[in-house]
Each structure stands twice: as C-alpha cells, then as structure tokens.
Short mmCIF file of C-alpha atoms in Angstrom, two decimals:
data_model
loop_
_atom_site.label_atom_id
_atom_site.label_comp_id
_atom_site.label_asym_id
_atom_site.label_seq_id
_atom_site.Cartn_x
_atom_site.Cartn_y
_atom_site.Cartn_z
CA THR A 1 0.00 0.00 0.00
CA ARG A 2 1.18 3.47 -0.78
CA LYS A 3 1.83 5.86 2.09
CA PRO A 4 0.02 9.13 2.27
CA LYS A 5 1.69 12.10 0.63
CA HIS A 6 2.08 14.14 3.78
CA ILE A 7 3.96 11.26 5.46
CA LEU A 8 6.35 10.93 2.51
CA LEU A 9 7.13 14.66 2.63
CA LYS A 10 7.83 14.46 6.34
CA GLN A 11 10.24 11.51 5.90
CA LYS A 12 12.06 13.28 3.08
CA LYS A 13 12.55 16.37 5.19
CA TYR A 14 13.87 14.24 8.06
CA ARG A 15 16.43 12.53 5.76
CA THR A 16 17.63 15.91 4.47
CA VAL A 17 18.19 17.27 7.99
CA LEU A 18 19.99 14.09 9.03
CA LYS A 19 22.21 14.21 5.96
CA ASN A 20 23.22 17.83 6.66
CA LYS A 21 24.11 17.00 10.27
CA ILE A 22 26.32 14.08 9.20
CA LYS A 23 28.07 16.26 6.61
CA LYS A 24 28.71 19.00 9.14
CA MET A 25 30.09 16.54 11.69
CA CYS A 26 32.47 14.97 9.15
CA THR A 27 33.77 18.39 8.06
CA SER A 28 34.46 19.42 11.66
CA GLN A 29 36.38 16.20 12.45
CA LEU A 30 38.46 16.49 9.27
CA SER A 31 39.36 20.08 10.13
CA ASP A 32 40.49 19.02 13.60
CA LEU A 33 42.58 16.25 12.12
CA ILE A 34 44.41 18.66 9.84
CA CYS A 35 44.80 21.71 12.18
CA ARG A 36 45.24 20.12 15.63
CA PRO A 37 48.37 18.00 16.22
CA SER A 38 48.00 14.52 17.55
CA ILE A 39 49.81 13.58 20.74
CA HIS A 40 50.37 10.09 19.37
CA ARG A 41 52.45 10.93 16.33
CA ARG A 42 55.67 12.77 15.51
CA PRO A 43 55.29 15.99 13.56
CA ILE A 44 55.82 16.16 9.84
CA PHE A 45 57.59 19.43 8.96
CA ARG A 46 57.02 20.47 5.41
CA LEU A 47 58.74 23.52 4.05
CA GLY A 48 56.19 26.26 3.70
CA HIS A 49 53.35 24.09 4.96
CA PRO A 50 50.83 26.43 6.62
CA THR A 51 50.07 24.02 9.45
CA SER A 52 53.65 23.09 10.40
CA VAL A 53 53.77 25.63 13.26
CA PHE A 54 50.93 23.82 15.03
CA LEU A 55 52.56 20.41 15.03
CA THR A 56 53.82 18.75 18.22
CA PRO A 57 57.55 19.25 18.89
CA PRO A 58 59.90 16.26 19.07
CA LYS A 59 59.89 14.28 22.31
CA ASN A 60 63.58 15.06 23.13
CA THR A 61 63.16 18.80 22.77
CA LYS A 62 63.47 20.59 26.15
CA THR A 63 61.62 23.83 26.64
CA LYS A 64 63.17 26.56 28.85
CA THR A 65 61.21 27.71 31.83
CA LEU A 66 61.37 31.49 32.08
CA LYS A 67 61.66 33.20 35.43
CA SER A 68 58.67 35.09 36.61
CA PRO A 69 58.86 38.82 35.75
CA LYS A 70 58.89 39.80 39.44
CA LYS A 71 61.78 37.52 40.39
CA PHE A 72 63.71 38.55 37.30
CA LYS A 73 63.37 42.24 38.18
CA ILE A 74 64.62 41.62 41.74
CA TYR A 75 67.57 39.59 40.46
CA GLN A 76 68.43 42.26 37.88
CA SER A 77 68.30 44.95 40.59
CA LEU A 78 70.72 43.00 42.79
CA VAL A 79 73.08 42.44 39.89
CA ASP A 80 73.06 46.15 39.08
CA LYS A 81 73.90 47.02 42.68
CA GLN A 82 76.68 44.47 43.02
CA SER A 83 78.27 44.92 39.63
CA PRO A 84 81.63 46.70 40.00
CA VAL A 85 81.42 48.19 36.53
CA LYS A 86 78.01 49.61 35.74
CA ASN A 87 79.07 52.85 34.11
CA PRO A 88 82.60 52.76 32.70
CA THR A 89 82.72 56.57 32.55
CA VAL A 90 83.06 56.82 36.37
CA ASP A 91 86.78 56.98 37.20
CA MET A 92 86.74 56.03 40.89
CA ASN A 93 90.53 56.17 41.21
CA LYS A 94 90.48 59.75 40.01
CA LEU A 95 87.81 60.62 42.60
CA VAL A 96 89.91 59.04 45.35
CA GLU A 97 92.88 61.18 44.30
CA PHE A 98 90.60 64.21 44.25
CA LEU A 99 89.53 63.61 47.87
CA TYR A 100 93.17 63.39 48.99
CA GLU A 101 93.67 66.86 47.56
CA ASP A 102 90.32 68.43 48.41
CA LEU A 103 89.30 67.23 51.90
CA PRO A 104 92.34 68.69 53.75
CA HIS A 105 90.86 72.10 52.81
CA LEU A 106 87.53 71.29 54.49
CA PHE A 107 87.90 73.98 57.16
CA ASP A 108 90.56 76.34 55.81
CA ASP A 109 90.11 79.52 53.77
CA GLN A 110 90.25 77.67 50.45
CA GLY A 111 87.42 75.28 51.30
CA ILE A 112 86.24 72.25 49.35
CA ASN A 113 85.36 72.30 45.66
CA ARG A 114 81.60 72.82 45.44
CA THR A 115 81.44 71.70 41.80
CA ALA A 116 82.40 68.15 42.83
CA TYR A 117 79.00 67.68 44.52
CA ASP A 118 75.45 67.36 43.22
CA ASP A 119 72.94 70.05 44.17
CA TYR A 120 71.18 67.37 46.20
CA VAL A 121 73.68 65.97 48.71
CA LYS A 122 72.57 63.69 51.52
CA PHE A 123 74.71 64.67 54.52
CA ARG A 124 74.29 62.80 57.81
CA ASP A 125 76.19 62.47 61.05
CA PRO A 126 74.78 61.37 64.41
CA ILE A 127 73.45 64.85 65.27
CA THR A 128 73.35 66.74 61.94
CA LYS A 129 71.19 66.37 58.83
CA HIS A 130 71.23 68.25 55.50
CA ASP A 131 69.88 67.36 52.04
CA SER A 132 71.45 69.96 49.77
CA ILE A 133 74.88 71.30 48.90
CA ASP A 134 73.93 74.64 50.48
CA GLY A 135 73.06 72.93 53.77
CA TYR A 136 76.26 70.87 53.61
CA LEU A 137 78.40 74.00 53.16
CA PHE A 138 76.43 75.83 55.85
CA ASN A 139 77.29 73.09 58.33
CA ILE A 140 80.99 73.39 57.45
CA ALA A 141 80.89 77.19 57.88
CA MET A 142 79.14 76.89 61.27
CA LEU A 143 81.76 74.46 62.58
CA LYS A 144 84.52 76.81 61.41
CA GLN A 145 83.05 79.71 63.38
CA LEU A 146 82.25 77.85 66.60
CA PHE A 147 84.94 75.20 66.91
CA ARG A 148 88.01 76.10 64.79
CA PRO A 149 88.34 72.47 63.61
CA ASN A 150 91.61 70.82 62.68
CA PHE A 151 90.78 68.11 60.13
CA GLN A 152 93.24 65.31 59.31
CA LEU A 153 92.59 62.83 56.51
CA HIS A 154 94.29 59.48 57.15
CA TRP A 155 93.23 57.59 54.03
CA ALA A 156 90.63 57.30 51.29
CA LYS A 157 89.81 54.23 49.22
CA GLN A 158 87.07 52.75 47.06
CA THR A 159 84.85 50.35 49.01
CA GLY A 160 81.97 49.81 46.57
CA PRO A 161 80.92 50.27 42.92
CA TYR A 162 80.03 53.93 43.57
CA GLU A 163 81.34 54.34 47.12
CA ILE A 164 84.52 55.78 48.65
CA THR A 165 85.35 55.49 52.36
CA THR A 166 87.58 57.98 54.15
CA ARG A 167 89.11 57.79 57.64
CA TRP A 168 89.76 61.02 59.50
CA THR A 169 90.41 62.79 62.80
CA MET A 170 88.82 66.11 63.75
CA VAL A 171 90.03 68.10 66.76
CA MET A 172 87.96 71.14 67.73
CA LYS A 173 88.00 73.84 70.40
CA PHE A 174 84.66 75.27 71.47
CA ILE A 175 85.55 78.96 71.66
CA LEU A 176 82.25 80.12 73.22
CA LEU A 177 83.14 78.55 76.59
CA PRO A 178 85.77 80.35 78.71
CA TRP A 179 87.91 77.21 79.20
CA LYS A 180 87.74 76.40 75.46
CA PRO A 181 87.29 72.63 75.78
CA GLU A 182 88.86 70.37 73.18
CA LEU A 183 86.52 67.97 71.38
CA VAL A 184 87.97 65.04 69.48
CA PHE A 185 86.11 62.90 66.96
CA THR A 186 87.51 60.14 64.79
CA GLY A 187 85.66 57.95 62.35
CA THR A 188 84.86 57.16 58.76
CA SER A 189 82.80 58.83 56.05
CA ILE A 190 80.97 56.97 53.30
CA MET A 191 80.98 59.10 50.15
CA GLY A 192 78.40 58.11 47.52
CA VAL A 193 78.93 58.86 43.82
CA ASN A 194 76.19 59.62 41.30
CA PRO A 195 77.11 57.58 38.16
CA LYS A 196 75.09 59.92 35.94
CA THR A 197 76.97 63.06 36.95
CA ASN A 198 80.27 61.64 38.28
CA LYS A 199 79.74 63.80 41.39
CA PHE A 200 79.29 63.07 45.08
CA ASN A 201 75.66 62.85 46.15
CA SER A 202 75.96 61.60 49.75
CA HIS A 203 78.25 61.95 52.75
CA VAL A 204 77.50 59.88 55.87
CA ASP A 205 79.74 60.07 58.97
CA TYR A 206 80.29 57.29 61.52
CA TRP A 207 81.99 58.11 64.86
CA ASP A 208 84.28 55.61 66.57
CA SER A 209 83.14 56.69 70.05
CA ILE A 210 79.46 55.65 69.83
CA GLN A 211 77.43 52.63 68.79
CA ASN A 212 74.28 54.32 67.44
CA ASN A 213 75.35 56.49 64.51
CA ASP A 214 71.86 56.90 63.05
CA TYR A 215 70.42 60.42 62.99
CA PHE A 216 69.24 61.60 65.52
CA SER A 217 71.50 59.86 68.05
CA LEU A 218 71.06 60.74 71.73
CA GLU A 219 74.26 58.81 72.34
CA GLY A 220 76.02 61.18 69.95
CA LEU A 221 74.64 64.24 71.74
CA VAL A 222 75.78 62.90 75.12
CA GLU A 223 79.23 62.26 73.62
CA VAL A 224 79.47 65.94 72.62
CA ILE A 225 78.32 67.16 76.05
CA LYS A 226 80.80 64.90 77.87
CA GLN A 227 83.69 66.48 76.02
CA LEU A 228 82.67 69.98 77.13
CA ARG A 229 83.86 69.33 80.70
CA ILE A 230 86.85 71.18 82.13
CA TYR A 231 90.36 69.73 81.98
CA LYS A 232 93.12 72.20 82.79
CA THR A 233 96.11 71.80 80.49
CA PRO A 234 98.94 74.28 81.14
CA ASP A 235 99.98 76.49 78.26
CA LEU A 236 103.28 74.66 77.90
CA GLU A 237 104.86 72.54 75.19
CA THR A 238 103.87 68.88 75.18
CA PRO A 239 105.19 65.91 73.18
CA SER A 240 103.79 66.08 69.67
CA TYR A 241 101.22 63.42 68.82
CA GLN A 242 98.42 62.76 66.39
CA ILE A 243 95.14 61.19 67.50
CA LEU A 244 94.38 58.26 65.24
CA ARG A 245 91.28 56.87 66.90
CA ARG A 246 89.07 57.90 69.78
CA THR A 247 86.68 55.37 71.27
CA ALA A 248 84.39 55.71 74.25
CA ALA A 249 87.12 54.23 76.48
CA TYR A 250 90.46 55.52 75.15
CA GLU A 251 92.45 57.38 72.49
CA VAL A 252 95.05 55.88 70.18
CA ARG A 253 97.88 58.33 69.51
CA LYS A 254 100.91 58.39 67.27
CA TYR A 255 103.76 60.08 69.15
CA ASP A 256 106.73 61.73 67.49
CA PRO A 257 110.15 61.03 69.05
CA PHE A 258 110.95 63.14 72.13
CA ILE A 259 113.77 63.50 74.66
CA VAL A 260 113.38 63.11 78.42
CA VAL A 261 115.58 63.71 81.40
CA GLU A 262 114.95 60.91 83.89
CA THR A 263 115.93 59.29 87.13
CA GLU A 264 114.75 56.39 89.23
CA GLY A 265 111.37 56.64 90.93
CA ASN A 266 109.58 54.57 93.56
CA ASN A 267 106.08 53.92 92.15
CA LEU A 268 103.75 55.15 89.42
CA ALA A 269 102.08 57.87 91.52
CA GLY A 270 105.18 58.74 93.54
CA ASN A 271 107.25 61.92 93.43
CA ARG A 272 110.67 60.59 94.40
CA GLY A 273 113.27 61.89 91.98
CA PHE A 274 111.15 64.76 90.68
CA ASN A 275 113.25 67.46 92.34
CA ASP A 276 116.37 65.98 90.75
CA VAL A 277 115.05 66.06 87.16
CA ALA A 278 113.41 69.46 87.74
CA GLY A 279 116.76 70.75 89.02
CA TYR A 280 118.37 69.75 85.71
CA ILE A 281 116.09 72.06 83.67
CA PHE A 282 116.42 74.84 86.28
CA GLY A 283 120.17 75.02 85.69
CA LYS A 284 121.74 72.22 87.71
CA ASN A 285 123.67 70.88 84.73
CA ALA A 286 127.21 71.06 83.33
CA THR A 287 126.66 74.46 81.66
CA GLU A 288 124.08 75.81 84.16
CA GLU A 289 121.69 76.27 81.23
CA LYS A 290 118.06 76.87 82.09
CA ILE A 291 115.71 74.91 79.90
CA PRO A 292 112.02 75.83 79.39
CA MET A 293 109.51 73.79 81.37
CA THR A 294 107.20 71.42 79.50
CA THR A 295 104.29 69.18 80.37
CA PRO A 296 103.46 66.44 81.33
CA VAL A 297 105.66 64.76 83.92
CA PHE A 298 105.86 61.06 83.07
CA THR A 299 106.24 58.19 85.48
CA GLN A 300 106.95 54.97 83.61
CA ALA A 301 106.76 51.38 84.83
CA PHE A 302 108.66 49.12 82.45
CA ASP A 303 107.02 45.85 83.56
CA ALA A 304 103.81 44.63 85.12
CA GLU A 305 105.37 44.22 88.57
CA ASN A 306 106.68 47.81 88.74
CA SER A 307 110.12 46.47 89.53
CA LYS A 308 111.65 49.40 87.65
CA VAL A 309 110.07 52.86 87.65
CA SER A 310 111.42 56.01 86.04
CA ILE A 311 110.27 59.61 86.56
CA GLN A 312 110.76 61.82 83.52
CA ILE A 313 110.43 65.41 82.32
CA VAL A 314 110.01 65.98 78.59
CA LEU A 315 112.51 68.40 77.07
CA PRO A 316 111.67 70.99 74.34
CA SER A 317 111.40 69.66 70.80
CA ASP A 318 114.03 72.08 69.47
CA LYS A 319 116.67 70.37 71.62
CA SER A 320 118.81 67.38 70.60
CA LEU A 321 120.92 65.00 72.63
CA SER A 322 124.08 66.63 71.26
CA SER A 323 122.95 70.17 72.14
CA LEU A 324 121.74 69.45 75.67
CA PRO A 325 124.09 69.97 78.62
CA VAL A 326 125.33 66.94 80.53
CA PRO A 327 123.57 66.33 83.87
CA SER A 328 125.79 67.32 86.79
CA LYS A 329 124.17 64.99 89.33
CA GLU A 330 124.73 61.24 89.41
CA GLY A 331 121.72 59.05 88.60
CA ILE A 332 120.24 61.51 86.11
CA SER A 333 120.37 60.70 82.40
CA LEU A 334 119.07 61.87 79.05
CA ARG A 335 117.24 59.49 76.76
CA LYS A 336 115.51 59.75 73.41
CA THR A 337 112.14 58.04 73.20
CA GLU A 338 111.50 56.86 69.66
CA GLY A 339 107.79 57.52 69.89
CA GLY A 340 105.27 55.13 68.40
CA ILE A 341 101.64 54.20 68.96
CA ALA A 342 100.17 54.49 72.46
CA ALA A 343 96.68 54.20 73.91
CA ALA A 344 95.66 56.75 76.54
CA ILE A 345 92.84 57.04 79.05
CA LYS A 346 92.15 60.47 80.58
CA PHE A 347 90.85 61.15 84.10
CA SER A 348 90.74 63.91 86.72
CA GLY A 349 91.40 63.99 90.45
CA LYS A 350 94.47 63.13 92.48
CA PRO A 351 96.29 60.21 90.83
CA THR A 352 96.99 57.90 93.78
CA ASP A 353 98.71 54.59 93.17
CA ASP A 354 95.44 52.64 93.56
CA VAL A 355 93.63 54.93 91.11
CA VAL A 356 96.42 54.64 88.56
CA ARG A 357 96.47 50.85 88.88
CA GLU A 358 92.71 50.67 88.32
CA LYS A 359 92.89 52.94 85.26
CA GLU A 360 95.73 50.85 83.83
CA LYS A 361 93.64 47.70 84.34
CA GLN A 362 90.61 49.25 82.62
CA LEU A 363 92.68 50.44 79.68
CA ARG A 364 94.46 47.14 79.17
CA SER A 365 91.17 45.24 79.34
CA SER A 366 89.57 47.54 76.73
CA LEU A 367 92.54 47.17 74.38
CA ILE A 368 92.53 43.38 74.57
CA ARG A 369 88.74 43.35 74.05
CA ASP A 370 89.18 45.40 70.87
CA GLY A 371 91.86 43.08 69.51
CA LEU A 372 94.85 45.39 70.10
CA LYS A 373 98.23 44.32 71.46
CA PRO A 374 99.30 46.28 74.56
CA GLN A 375 102.91 46.07 75.72
CA SER A 376 103.83 45.34 79.32
CA GLY A 377 104.14 48.26 81.68
CA CYS A 378 102.47 51.65 81.48
CA MET A 379 103.04 55.39 81.95
CA LEU A 380 101.32 57.98 84.11
CA ALA A 381 101.19 61.49 82.65
CA ARG A 382 100.55 64.35 85.12
CA TYR A 383 99.88 67.74 83.55
CA ASN A 384 99.21 69.95 86.58
CA ASP A 385 100.88 71.19 89.70
CA PRO A 386 98.88 69.41 92.45
CA GLY A 387 99.40 72.31 94.88
CA ARG A 388 97.88 74.89 92.50
CA THR A 389 95.13 72.99 90.65
CA TRP A 390 91.70 71.93 91.84
CA LYS A 391 91.30 68.17 91.80
CA PHE A 392 88.18 68.08 89.62
CA ILE A 393 89.90 69.91 86.75
CA MET A 394 93.26 68.14 86.93
CA ARG A 395 94.32 66.33 83.75
CA ASN A 396 95.91 62.93 84.22
CA GLU A 397 96.45 60.11 81.73
CA VAL A 398 97.54 56.51 81.78
CA LEU A 399 99.29 55.37 78.58
CA ILE A 400 100.21 51.93 77.25
CA TRP A 401 102.40 51.44 74.18
CA LEU A 402 100.90 49.25 71.44
CA GLU A 403 102.39 46.74 69.02
CA ASP A 404 101.42 46.21 65.36
CA PHE A 405 98.64 48.80 65.31
CA LYS A 406 96.96 49.37 61.94
CA LEU A 407 94.50 52.16 61.31
CA ASP A 408 92.43 50.04 58.90
#
C-alpha cells in the first residue's frame, strides 16, 4: 500500500536534515585532524606548509622555563647594585685622588670644591642632617666659626661600585666657653657617587666613640656634652702626637720622638726623683743652662710588677741629645724616646697609686677586648701642679704602648 503524501514529505525532510548533520560533523572532524596535532604521532615538517607551526615538537626537545617577571626584576636589581662596573665613565681612582687633595681644605680659607657635589647631597652624622649642597656648606661654615676644627685625613679608598670610604680625625676647640674645651672625633665617612653626573651625592659620617650612629643619636649628643667638661692643660709645650682613633674608652695616639731627662722613681704615683730632674732644667747641669719647662711629667713602669720605675720630664722639641748639657748629678740621664703608637685614658682627680692601677687595668682590658696588642708596663702622665690645681679639673692620663697597630 502506498503511504500518504504528507507522510512521505515528512520523511524526506527528516532525511535531508539528518544528511546535513552528518556532513557538518564529518567536516568538523576532518578540520580538527588537519589543524590540531596529535599527541600520538611525531610531527611532519614540510617547508612552507601552513600548518607546520601547530605540530607537536619532538619528544627530546626541552623547553626553557622562564623566570617570573617579578623575580627577574629583583635579580636584575641586585646584579646592578653588586656589579663593580656599571658605568665605565666613572673613574673612581680619580675621585679618590681628588679627595686626597680636596678634603684637607675642608675647614681652611680655600674650602672644598663645590662643583664636585650634586645640588642634592645627603649629609648625615649622628646629630646633623642636610639634604642639599647649600646645607652641607652651611654646616661646614658653622663648625669653622664655633669650633676652629683641625681636620686630618688618614686615608681614602674605594669600598663599593660607587662608594669611597675615608678615615679622619677632627680636633675642635669650642671657643664660646671660657675654658675652650677640646673635642675630638675620629671615624669614617661613606661618600656616595652619582654615576650619571660623576659627582658626590651623599656623605654619611660614623663616629668611633658611639654605637648608634643613626640620625638623631642621643648617644652622639651625650658624647658631645661629655667632652665639654673642664680639663686644665697648662699652656706649655707637650710631646707632639696625632690622635688616630678615639673610642668611648680611650684614644690611640701616634707620638713623634721626644727626649726626656729621667731618674729612678719609687712607684707610678710617687714623686721621688722629681726634684732631681726638675733641678736639671732649672740650671743644675754642666753648663748651668736653664731649659724651658714642658708638660706632662711622666712616670713609667717598664714591667707589670713595677720592679723598675722612672720619673721623667720631657725636654723641648728644638733640643737634641748633642745640644743638651750633661747632667751634673749622678743618677740623672738623658734618653731619646722613639715615639710610636700608644693608647691613653684620661681622668681627673688626684692620681693615687690605687687609682692609677685601676685605670691601667681598665685600659688594658679595653685594648685586649678590641683586639689590640698592649705592651707590658704603662706610663702615668701628670699635667698639673697638684698644689695649685683643683682636683676636679686636673688632667691625668695613663698610657700603654701598642704593638702592630693598623689604622684600617
């Protein structure tokens, strides 16, 4: 029997729709087969084939894993900071030579070369802060007016890609106080260099006498105030020395050679023999020559047991052993001290034997703690006449000679 017409039309329409779906599905699968690489087959590279870039790479090919952008930037920053040669146009050796010539003029009439510094200069010390070249120069001018500084540059050397370190000593007298106290600071300065301008853009000071060198340091302020106290030093010639380092506990000094007249003493704080050596400079010598008085009077113990003690008066620096008269009293002799490096601790009051022994113990302990090499024995330096000077302003020092001292 023949099916009705409307049923035949419906079946025909269904077959057409089904045929179109099958055709579309086959086209899609064929496209995927051509354009998407299979993970089960090796690629076939054909020169100029448009689909070759989509094919799977060979199994033995290793792909590099790139660092994350953040980690790479941090690494690059560290490399830039640590690299000794970032800008070859910066001649650090030339800048070191420049500082050797320029810094000694820090407080004299010539002054430092302003053109060697950026307009923005970060200057810091424990109690001072400036951020411009004008402020930096203002600080120098103020110190010149108030303290009359004597600046000594010991060395300068490169310590970083754009960094130079200097070591210095600065001795100042505060002229506004009647007794004009002497303030001594030693330390290092870190000088930063701007690689774009080849000029200094920072200057940060570190003092040897304090631990906290960050601005603003209360410890630094206390250190300044402590040095304003009164010590009476007679206006007489003293042995010439240069202060190399000043810590909270002691000074390290480099003494020039000097000549003493000496005789045997009894103990460090004793006076036996003083009248004999004083008589020599007052004219009791072979030519009856009177020699100018100096300061201090030294009492030296040559060993730890004080088995041998000498009392000494320093003679003027313009004298030599050949030009000095021969002592006329037995037991008195002239001797040239070759100088050298000595550590000194300063104190006031009457220097009794017990006090001197305690100061010597403190000084020796501090030196050993800091890795220095003290020699045996010590010296007491007395600067004042005990009958004419108040105890609280008397200047006394205990000194110990050092071995193998290096300022580095």
